XYZ file of C-alpha atoms in Angstrom:
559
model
C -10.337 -10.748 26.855
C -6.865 -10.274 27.030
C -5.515 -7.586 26.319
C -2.004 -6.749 24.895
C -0.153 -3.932 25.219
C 2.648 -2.082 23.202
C 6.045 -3.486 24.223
C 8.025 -0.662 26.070
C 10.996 -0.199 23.704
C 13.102 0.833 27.275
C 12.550 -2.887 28.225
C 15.083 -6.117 28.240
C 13.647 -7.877 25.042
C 13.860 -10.858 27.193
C 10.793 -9.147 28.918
C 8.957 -8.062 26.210
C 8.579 -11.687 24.877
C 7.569 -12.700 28.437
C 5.110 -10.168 27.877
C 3.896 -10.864 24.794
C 3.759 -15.422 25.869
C 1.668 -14.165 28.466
C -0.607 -11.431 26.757
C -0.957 -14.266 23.673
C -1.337 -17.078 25.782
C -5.721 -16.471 26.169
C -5.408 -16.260 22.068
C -5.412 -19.242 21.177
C -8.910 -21.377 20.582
C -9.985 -24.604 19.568
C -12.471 -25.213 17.147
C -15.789 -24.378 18.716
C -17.999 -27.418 19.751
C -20.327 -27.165 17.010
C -17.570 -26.644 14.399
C -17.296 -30.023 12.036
C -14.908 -32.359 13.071
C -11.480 -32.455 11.833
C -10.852 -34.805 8.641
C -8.458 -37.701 8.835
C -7.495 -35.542 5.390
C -4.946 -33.665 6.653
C -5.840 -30.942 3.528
C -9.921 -30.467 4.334
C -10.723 -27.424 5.598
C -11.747 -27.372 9.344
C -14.629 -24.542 10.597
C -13.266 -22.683 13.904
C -10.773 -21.196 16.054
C -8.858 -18.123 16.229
C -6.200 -16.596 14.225
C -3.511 -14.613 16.269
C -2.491 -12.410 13.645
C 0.354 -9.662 14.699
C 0.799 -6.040 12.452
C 3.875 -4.134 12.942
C 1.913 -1.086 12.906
C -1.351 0.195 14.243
C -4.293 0.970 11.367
C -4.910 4.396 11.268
C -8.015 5.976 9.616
C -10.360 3.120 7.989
C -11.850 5.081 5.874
C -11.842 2.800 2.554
C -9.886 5.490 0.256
C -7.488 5.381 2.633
C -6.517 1.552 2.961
C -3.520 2.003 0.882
C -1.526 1.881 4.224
C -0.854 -1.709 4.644
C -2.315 -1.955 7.911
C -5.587 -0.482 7.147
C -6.339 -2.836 4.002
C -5.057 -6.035 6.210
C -8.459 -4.443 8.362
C -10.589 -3.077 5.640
C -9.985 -6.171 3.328
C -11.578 -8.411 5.896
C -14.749 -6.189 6.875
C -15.489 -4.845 3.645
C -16.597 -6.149 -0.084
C -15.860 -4.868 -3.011
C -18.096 -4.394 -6.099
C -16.172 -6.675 -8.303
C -12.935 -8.872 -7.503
C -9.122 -9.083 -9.268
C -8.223 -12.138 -9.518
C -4.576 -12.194 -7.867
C -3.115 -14.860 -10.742
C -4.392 -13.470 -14.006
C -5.554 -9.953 -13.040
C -8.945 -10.641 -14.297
C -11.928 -8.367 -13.358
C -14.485 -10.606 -11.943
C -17.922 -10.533 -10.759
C -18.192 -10.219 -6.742
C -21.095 -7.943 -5.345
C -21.552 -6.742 -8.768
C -23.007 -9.961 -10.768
C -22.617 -8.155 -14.196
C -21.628 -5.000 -16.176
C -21.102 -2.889 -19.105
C -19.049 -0.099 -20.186
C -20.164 2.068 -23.120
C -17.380 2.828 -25.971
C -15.650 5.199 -24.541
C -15.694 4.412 -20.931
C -18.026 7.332 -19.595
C -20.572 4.892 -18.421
C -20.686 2.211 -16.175
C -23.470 0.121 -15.004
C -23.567 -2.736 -12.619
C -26.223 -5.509 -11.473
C -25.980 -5.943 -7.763
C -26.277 -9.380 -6.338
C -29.951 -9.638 -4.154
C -29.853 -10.232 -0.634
C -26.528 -8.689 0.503
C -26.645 -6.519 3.699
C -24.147 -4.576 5.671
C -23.516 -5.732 8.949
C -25.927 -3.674 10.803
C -29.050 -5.327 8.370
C -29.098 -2.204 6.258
C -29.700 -3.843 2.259
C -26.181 -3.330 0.135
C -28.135 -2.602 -2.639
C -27.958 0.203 -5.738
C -28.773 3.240 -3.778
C -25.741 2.280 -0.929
C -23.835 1.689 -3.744
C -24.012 5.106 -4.958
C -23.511 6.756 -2.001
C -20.208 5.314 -1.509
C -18.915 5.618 -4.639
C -20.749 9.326 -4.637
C -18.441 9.931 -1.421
C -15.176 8.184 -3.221
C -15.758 10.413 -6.497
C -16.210 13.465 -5.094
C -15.176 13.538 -1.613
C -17.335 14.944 1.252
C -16.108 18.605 2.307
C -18.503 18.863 5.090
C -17.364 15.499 6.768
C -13.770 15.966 5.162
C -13.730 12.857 3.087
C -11.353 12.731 0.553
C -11.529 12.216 -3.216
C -10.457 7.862 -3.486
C -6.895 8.429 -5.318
C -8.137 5.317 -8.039
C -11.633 7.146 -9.267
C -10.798 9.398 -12.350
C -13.310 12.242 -13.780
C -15.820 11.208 -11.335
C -19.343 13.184 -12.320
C -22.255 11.064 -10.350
C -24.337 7.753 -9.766
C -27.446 7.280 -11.003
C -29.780 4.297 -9.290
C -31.932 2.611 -12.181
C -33.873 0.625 -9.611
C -32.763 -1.508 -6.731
C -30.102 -3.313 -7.839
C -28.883 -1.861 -10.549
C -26.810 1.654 -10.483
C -25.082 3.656 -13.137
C -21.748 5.970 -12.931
C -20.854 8.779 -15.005
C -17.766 10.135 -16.027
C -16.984 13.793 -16.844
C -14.340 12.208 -19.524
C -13.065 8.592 -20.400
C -12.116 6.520 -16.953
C -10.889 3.398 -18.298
C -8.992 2.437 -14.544
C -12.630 2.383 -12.868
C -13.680 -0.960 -13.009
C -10.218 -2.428 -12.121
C -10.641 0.451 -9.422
C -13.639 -1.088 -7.989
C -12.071 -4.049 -7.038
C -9.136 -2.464 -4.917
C -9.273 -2.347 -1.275
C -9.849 1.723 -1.452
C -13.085 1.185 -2.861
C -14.334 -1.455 0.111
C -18.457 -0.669 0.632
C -19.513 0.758 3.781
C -23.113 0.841 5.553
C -24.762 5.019 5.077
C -24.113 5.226 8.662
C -20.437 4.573 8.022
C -20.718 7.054 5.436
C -22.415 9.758 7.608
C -19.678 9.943 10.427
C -16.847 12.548 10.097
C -13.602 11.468 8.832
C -11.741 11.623 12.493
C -14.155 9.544 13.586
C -13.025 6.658 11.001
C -9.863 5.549 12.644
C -12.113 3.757 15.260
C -12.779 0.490 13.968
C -16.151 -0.224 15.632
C -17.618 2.567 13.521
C -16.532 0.754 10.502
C -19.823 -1.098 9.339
C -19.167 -3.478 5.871
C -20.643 -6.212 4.179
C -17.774 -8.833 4.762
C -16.535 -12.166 5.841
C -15.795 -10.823 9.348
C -17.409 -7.722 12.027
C -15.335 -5.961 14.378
C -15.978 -7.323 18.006
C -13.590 -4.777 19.727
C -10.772 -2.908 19.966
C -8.241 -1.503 22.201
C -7.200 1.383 19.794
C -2.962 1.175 18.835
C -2.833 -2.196 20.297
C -5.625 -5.174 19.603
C -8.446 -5.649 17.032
C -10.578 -8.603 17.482
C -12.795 -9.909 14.390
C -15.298 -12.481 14.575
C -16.923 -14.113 11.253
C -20.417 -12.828 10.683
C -22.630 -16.175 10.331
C -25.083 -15.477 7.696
C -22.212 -14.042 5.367
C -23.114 -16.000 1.747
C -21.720 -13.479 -1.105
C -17.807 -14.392 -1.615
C -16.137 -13.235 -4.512
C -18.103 -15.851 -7.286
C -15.057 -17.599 -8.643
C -14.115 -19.230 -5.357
C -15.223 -22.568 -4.350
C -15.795 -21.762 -0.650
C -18.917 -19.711 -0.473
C -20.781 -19.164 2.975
C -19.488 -18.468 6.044
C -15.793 -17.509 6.978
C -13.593 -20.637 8.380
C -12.541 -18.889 11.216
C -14.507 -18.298 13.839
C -12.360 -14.758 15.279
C -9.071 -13.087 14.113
C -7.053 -11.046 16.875
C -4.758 -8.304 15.159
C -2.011 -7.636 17.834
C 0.276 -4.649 17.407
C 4.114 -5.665 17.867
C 6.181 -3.231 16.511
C 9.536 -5.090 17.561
C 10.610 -7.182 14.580
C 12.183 -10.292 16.893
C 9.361 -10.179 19.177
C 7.134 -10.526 16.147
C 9.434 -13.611 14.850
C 9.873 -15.076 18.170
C 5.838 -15.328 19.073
C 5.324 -16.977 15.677
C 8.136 -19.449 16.482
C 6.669 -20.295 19.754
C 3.412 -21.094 18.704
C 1.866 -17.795 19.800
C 0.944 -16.473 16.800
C -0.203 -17.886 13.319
C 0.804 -15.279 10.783
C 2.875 -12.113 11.305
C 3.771 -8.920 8.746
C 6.607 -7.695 7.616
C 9.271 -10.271 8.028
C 12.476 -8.991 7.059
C 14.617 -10.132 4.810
C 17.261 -11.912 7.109
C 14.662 -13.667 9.162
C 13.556 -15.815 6.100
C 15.753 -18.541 6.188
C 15.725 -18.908 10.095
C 11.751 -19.108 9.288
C 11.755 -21.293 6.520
C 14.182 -23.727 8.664
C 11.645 -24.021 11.243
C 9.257 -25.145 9.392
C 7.079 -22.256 8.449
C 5.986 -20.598 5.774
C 6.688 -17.273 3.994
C 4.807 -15.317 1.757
C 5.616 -12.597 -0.348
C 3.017 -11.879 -2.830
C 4.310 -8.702 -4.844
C 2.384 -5.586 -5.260
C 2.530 -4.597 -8.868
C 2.983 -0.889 -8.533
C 5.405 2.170 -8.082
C 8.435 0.495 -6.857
C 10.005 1.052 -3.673
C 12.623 4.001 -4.124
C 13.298 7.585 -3.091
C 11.796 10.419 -5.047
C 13.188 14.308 -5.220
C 11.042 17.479 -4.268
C 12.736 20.039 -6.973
C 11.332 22.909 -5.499
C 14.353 22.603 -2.980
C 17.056 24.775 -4.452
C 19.589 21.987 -3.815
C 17.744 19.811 -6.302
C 16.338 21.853 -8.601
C 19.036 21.065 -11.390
C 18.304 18.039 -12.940
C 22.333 17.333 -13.245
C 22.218 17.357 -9.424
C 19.501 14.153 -9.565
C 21.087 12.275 -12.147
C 24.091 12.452 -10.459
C 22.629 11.376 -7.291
C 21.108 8.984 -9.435
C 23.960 7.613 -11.104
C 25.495 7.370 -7.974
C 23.394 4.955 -6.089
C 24.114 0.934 -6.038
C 20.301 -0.588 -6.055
C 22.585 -3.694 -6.844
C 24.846 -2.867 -3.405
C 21.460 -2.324 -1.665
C 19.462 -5.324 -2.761
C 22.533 -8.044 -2.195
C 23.272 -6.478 1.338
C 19.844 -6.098 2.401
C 17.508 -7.816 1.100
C 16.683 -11.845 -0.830
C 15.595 -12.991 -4.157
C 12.152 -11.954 -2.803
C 13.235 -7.724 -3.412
C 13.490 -7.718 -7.343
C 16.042 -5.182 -7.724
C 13.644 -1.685 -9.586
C 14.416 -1.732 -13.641
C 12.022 0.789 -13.949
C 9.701 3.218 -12.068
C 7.222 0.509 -11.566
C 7.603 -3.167 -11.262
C 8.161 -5.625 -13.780
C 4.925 -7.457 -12.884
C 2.752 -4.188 -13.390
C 1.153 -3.159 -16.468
C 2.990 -1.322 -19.199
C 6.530 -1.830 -17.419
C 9.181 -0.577 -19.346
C 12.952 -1.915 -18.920
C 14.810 1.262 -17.989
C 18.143 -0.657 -16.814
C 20.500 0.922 -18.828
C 19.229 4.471 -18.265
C 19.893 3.738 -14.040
C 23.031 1.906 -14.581
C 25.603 2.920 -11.274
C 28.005 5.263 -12.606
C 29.902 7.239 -10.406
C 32.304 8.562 -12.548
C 29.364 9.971 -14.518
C 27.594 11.310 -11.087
C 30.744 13.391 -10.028
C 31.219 14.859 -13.791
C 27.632 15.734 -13.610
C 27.951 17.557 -10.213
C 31.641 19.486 -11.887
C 29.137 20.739 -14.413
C 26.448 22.161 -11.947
C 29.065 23.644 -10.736
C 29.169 21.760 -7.254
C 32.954 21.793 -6.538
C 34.975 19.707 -3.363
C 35.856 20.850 -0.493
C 38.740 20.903 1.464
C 36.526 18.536 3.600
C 35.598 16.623 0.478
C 31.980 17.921 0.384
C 29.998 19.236 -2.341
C 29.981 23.002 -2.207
C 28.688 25.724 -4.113
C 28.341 29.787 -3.729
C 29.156 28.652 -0.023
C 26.055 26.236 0.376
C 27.227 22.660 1.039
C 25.229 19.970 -0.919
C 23.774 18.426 2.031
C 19.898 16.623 2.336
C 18.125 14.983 4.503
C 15.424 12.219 4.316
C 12.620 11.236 6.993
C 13.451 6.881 7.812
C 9.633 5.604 6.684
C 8.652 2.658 8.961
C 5.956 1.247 6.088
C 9.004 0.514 4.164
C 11.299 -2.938 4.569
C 14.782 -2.119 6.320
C 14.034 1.760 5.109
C 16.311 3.243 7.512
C 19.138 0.700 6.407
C 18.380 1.030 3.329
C 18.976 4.969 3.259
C 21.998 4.838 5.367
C 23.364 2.840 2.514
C 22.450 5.541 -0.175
C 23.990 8.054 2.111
C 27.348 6.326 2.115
C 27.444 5.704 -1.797
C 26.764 9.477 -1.867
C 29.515 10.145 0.035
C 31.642 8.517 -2.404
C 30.710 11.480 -4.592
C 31.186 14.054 -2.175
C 27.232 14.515 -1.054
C 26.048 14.131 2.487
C 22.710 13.067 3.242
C 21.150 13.379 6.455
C 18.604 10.510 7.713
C 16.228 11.279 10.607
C 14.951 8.029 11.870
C 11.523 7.496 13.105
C 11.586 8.680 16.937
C 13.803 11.757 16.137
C 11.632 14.393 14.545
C 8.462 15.344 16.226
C 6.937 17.058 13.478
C 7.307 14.254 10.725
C 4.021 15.357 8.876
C 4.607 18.519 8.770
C 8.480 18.317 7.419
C 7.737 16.188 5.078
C 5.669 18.055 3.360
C 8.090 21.090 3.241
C 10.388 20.643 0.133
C 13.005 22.432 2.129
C 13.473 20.371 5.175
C 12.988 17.061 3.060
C 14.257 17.481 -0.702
C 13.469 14.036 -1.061
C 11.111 11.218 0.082
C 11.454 7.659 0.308
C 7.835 5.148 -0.929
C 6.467 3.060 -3.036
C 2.191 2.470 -3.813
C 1.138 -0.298 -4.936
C -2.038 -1.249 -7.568
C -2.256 -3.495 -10.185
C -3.175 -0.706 -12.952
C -1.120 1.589 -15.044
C -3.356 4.762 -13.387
C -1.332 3.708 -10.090
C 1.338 5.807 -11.852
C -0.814 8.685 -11.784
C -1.484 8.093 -7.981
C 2.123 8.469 -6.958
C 2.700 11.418 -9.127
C -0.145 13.733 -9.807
C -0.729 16.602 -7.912
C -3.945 16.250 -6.144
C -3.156 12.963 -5.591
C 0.050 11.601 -3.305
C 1.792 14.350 -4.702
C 5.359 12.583 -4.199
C 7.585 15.669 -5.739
C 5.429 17.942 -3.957
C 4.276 20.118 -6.723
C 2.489 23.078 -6.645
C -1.215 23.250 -6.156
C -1.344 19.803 -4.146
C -0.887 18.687 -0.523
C 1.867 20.750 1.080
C 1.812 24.451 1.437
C 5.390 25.070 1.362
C 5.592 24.832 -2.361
C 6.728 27.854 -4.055
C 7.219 27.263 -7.781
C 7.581 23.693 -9.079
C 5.307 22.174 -11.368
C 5.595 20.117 -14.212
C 2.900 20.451 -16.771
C 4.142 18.046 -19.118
C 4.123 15.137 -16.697
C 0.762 16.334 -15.310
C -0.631 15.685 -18.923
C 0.927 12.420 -19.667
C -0.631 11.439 -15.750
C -3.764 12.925 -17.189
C -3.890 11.116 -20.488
C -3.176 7.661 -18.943
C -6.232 8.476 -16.702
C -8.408 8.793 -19.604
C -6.798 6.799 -22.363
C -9.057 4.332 -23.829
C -7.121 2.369 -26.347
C -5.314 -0.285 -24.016
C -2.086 -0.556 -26.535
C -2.116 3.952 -25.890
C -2.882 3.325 -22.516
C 0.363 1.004 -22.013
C 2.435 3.253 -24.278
C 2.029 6.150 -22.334
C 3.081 4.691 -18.942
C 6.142 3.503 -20.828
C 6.300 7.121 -21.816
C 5.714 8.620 -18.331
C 8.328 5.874 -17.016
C 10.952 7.157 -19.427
C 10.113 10.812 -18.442
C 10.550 10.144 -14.743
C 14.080 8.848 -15.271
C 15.126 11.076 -17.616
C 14.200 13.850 -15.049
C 15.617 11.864 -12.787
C 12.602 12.329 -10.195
C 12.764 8.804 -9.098
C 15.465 6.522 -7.942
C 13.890 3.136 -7.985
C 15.517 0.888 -5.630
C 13.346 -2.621 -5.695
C 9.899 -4.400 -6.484
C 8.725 -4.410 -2.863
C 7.064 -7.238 -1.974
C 4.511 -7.871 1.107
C 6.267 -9.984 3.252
C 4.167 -12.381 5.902
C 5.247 -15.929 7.860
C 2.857 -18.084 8.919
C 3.110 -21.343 10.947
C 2.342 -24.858 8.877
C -1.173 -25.144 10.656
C -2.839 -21.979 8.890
C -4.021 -22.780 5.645
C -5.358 -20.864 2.260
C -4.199 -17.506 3.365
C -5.333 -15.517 0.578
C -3.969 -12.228 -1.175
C -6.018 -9.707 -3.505
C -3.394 -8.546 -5.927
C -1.373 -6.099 -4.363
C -0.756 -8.251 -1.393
C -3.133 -7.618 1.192
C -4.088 -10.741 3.109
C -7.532 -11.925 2.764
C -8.563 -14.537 5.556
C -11.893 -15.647 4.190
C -10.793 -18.808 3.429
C -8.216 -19.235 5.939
C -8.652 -22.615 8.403
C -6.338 -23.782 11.473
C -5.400 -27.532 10.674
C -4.704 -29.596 13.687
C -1.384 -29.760 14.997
């Protein structure tokens, strides 16, 4: 097998592609022998070969919980099944290994009939008593193996198995996100073994034992995964057509962080889908021929978001200035195509209870530099921002998840410094403690993310303090926090988390949206979408509905 490495940033570009021909160049397969023949239909689906699939960024821990990192779910989403399936068009909860369920009234009970016959790739029986261990493990965590508590389950109490296939969860109070929660890629269902390994251990992909479409054959950790379909897979997701086997026979994931490297191997026929395209490469793309998708993922939009414990931005007239004084509309027309909504809200326009807030995060500079007059940040002779001798100067980590983040900051910091605020951004390769300072509110007063979930509890992810604790409040993550915490948002997170009455649930995410701009906590910037090309040949890539490919019933067409 071949095996590619990293490109060496310090090289020609010419000779990373040259590289990457030749590293690519044993990737590519034919159908297998005993794969059906091809069609004279152009459109039926062909059993075989091998997708050459290239990630801008290596998977990290595979733990299911954490497959929010797009990488991860590309992985998880392939190796794992989930108990019940979202159906990416309508949203619908639908049956998958779960065949039915019911909720009581107030949505402290769920129970769910397993499908018979399902089995983890190691022949271990998916059935009720696997099921509760992973969900067991996602509700409460695991302190001994440091597992973490999944971000989507709410009031988690325990499982109870009823008999083989059919298992019951109980809630401490109302969880009406769960079952749309067990359909999302954090929630994938892992073998016991899996299960019984320490967290560290998880990042290794061979140790990552699921039920799905495709089995890890290898890996060369950072730089290559290698998938092959499992061949007595039979337990899809029931509304699709295609049951049985995946089409494929193997998918190689290929880490390539350079952007043209990625564009020019999927040009050259070395490589049949790539992620994260960037916005200016679509048309050269689309004028070759090839495909792009950008399947949206329905959740916090992409933005920056303050840490008000910093002194600097502990005034809310200091954020809504800063606020006020960012162009998303600059940002979105220089940047980015009709594919980046520009952000009318915290969360995006196709997520549940979005709430137009377009008025309320209108540009207005005028407004911004009144605001910072009355907080009593004055000019300088330098024509900064100063106050009791402190200059009002930030800085932001660049985060490589997000599309063009780094240009998109360095265009916030110049509309800032039409206000008289400098802000400082520290690209990727320039701090070497980038965990760590982010998660001190005084060496980064403000972070730049998005999460995305189709469910209104995905607010509550973003937000809440034992969850991604974006502001960095007190009794969460970071343990640099002094003061800050706000108990009324912390309540309205709580009561969407519990809420049982869809019409309440909705109006309070309208409410916390509202709240978050009117704080002025969040600067929404755009709906980010997840953006993939693929060449003509590769057909019915899938998505779930946050974007996450889903190559079960992908097929390689003839050329």
């Amino acid at each position: 097998m071949t095996v590619l490495h990293l490109p060496n940033r310090t090289l020609p570009r010419a000779l990373i592609g040259l590289a990457l021909a030749a590293a690519l160049a044993g990737c590519s397969k034919t159908p297998s022998a005993a794969a059906p023949a091809a069609s004279a239909q152009a459109d039926t689906p062909v059993q075989g070969g091998t997708l050459v699939y290239l990630e801008q960024q290596a998977h990290t821990n595979l733990y299911p919980p954490a497959g929010g990192f797009y990488p991860n779910g590309g992985v998880l989403n392939q190796i794992t099944d989930k108990l019940t399936y979202q159906d990416p068009k309508t949203l619908e909860i639908q049956p998958w290994i779960a065949e039915s369920w019911t909720v009581n009234g107030n949505a402290t009970e769920y129970s769910f009939r397993l499908r018979s016959g399902v089995t983890f790739s190691d022949g271990t029986p998916l059935d009720a008593n696997a099921v509760a261990k992973n969900y067991d493990t996602y509700g409460l965590g695991n302190k001994a193996l440091k597992q973490p508590v999944s971000e989507v389950i709410n009031n988690y109490e325990r499982s109870e198995v009823i008999d083989p296939l059919t298992v019951r969860f109980h809630f401490k109070a109302p969880s009406p996100g769960f079952l749309q929660g067990t359909s999302v890629i954090g929630s994938g269902l892992v073998s016991l073994a899996t299960l019984a390994r320490p967290f560290d251990e998880l990042g290794d992909a061979t140790r990552i034992i699921g039920s799905g479409p495709f089995v890890v054959a290898g890996e060369t950790l950072g730089k290559e995964l290698v998938l092959k379909a499992r061949p007595d897979y039979r337990w899809g997701p029931a509304r699709l057509a295609h049951q049985g086997r995946a089409r494929l026979d193997e998918i190689r994931y290929v880490v390539t962080p350079e952007d043209s490297v990625r564009i020019g191997a999927l040009l050259a026929g070395q490589a049949g889908l790539i992620r994260q395209v960037q916005a200016y490469d679509e048309k050269r793309v689309q004028e070759k021929g090839f495909i792009i998708y950008a399947p949206p993922t329905r959740g916090v939009n992409n933005g920056v978001y303050f840490r008000p414990d910093n002194a600097l931005v502990s005034d809310v007239r200091v954020r809504q200035a800063l606020l006020h004084a960012v162009s998303t509309e600059e940002i979105v027309k220089t940047l980015f195509s009709s594919n980046y909504p520009r952000a009318t809200s915290v969360i995006a326009s196709t997520a549940a209870g979005y709430t137009d807030l377009s008025a309320k995060l209108a540009y207005d500079p005028e407004r911004s530099k009144q605001l910072l007059d009355e907080a009593g940040w004055r000019l300088n002779a330098a024509g900064l921002r100063e106050k009791d001798g402190r200059v009002l100067e930030l800085s932001v980590l660049e985060s490589l998840p997000q599309p063009q983040n780094k240009e998109a900051l360095q265009l916030i910091a110049q509309q800032w410094s039409r206000i008289g605020v400098k802000l400082n951004v520290i690209l990727a390769g320039d701090a070497g403690s980038r965990t760590v300072d982010a998660l001190d509110p005084e060496k980064t007063p403000l972070h730049a993310g998005m999460v995305g979930r189709a469910d209104p509890d995905v607010i509550k992810s973003q937000f809440y303090p034992t969850n991604r604790n974006v502001l960095l409040q007190k009794g969460g993550v970071s343990q640099k926090v002094k003061d800050f915490t706000d108990p009324r948002l912390n309540g309205l997170l709580e009561a969407i988390a519990s809420e049982t009455d869809p019409a309440k649930r909705l109006a309070l995410s309208g409410e916390v949206q509202n709240y978050l701009v009117d704080q002025a906590y969040a600067i929404p910037i755009f709906e980010e979408p997840q953006a993939f090309a693929g060449a003509p040949q590769v057909r019915e890539v899938g998505f779930e509905a946050v974007g996450r490919p889903s190559f079960y019933d992908t097929w390689l067409a003839k050329k």
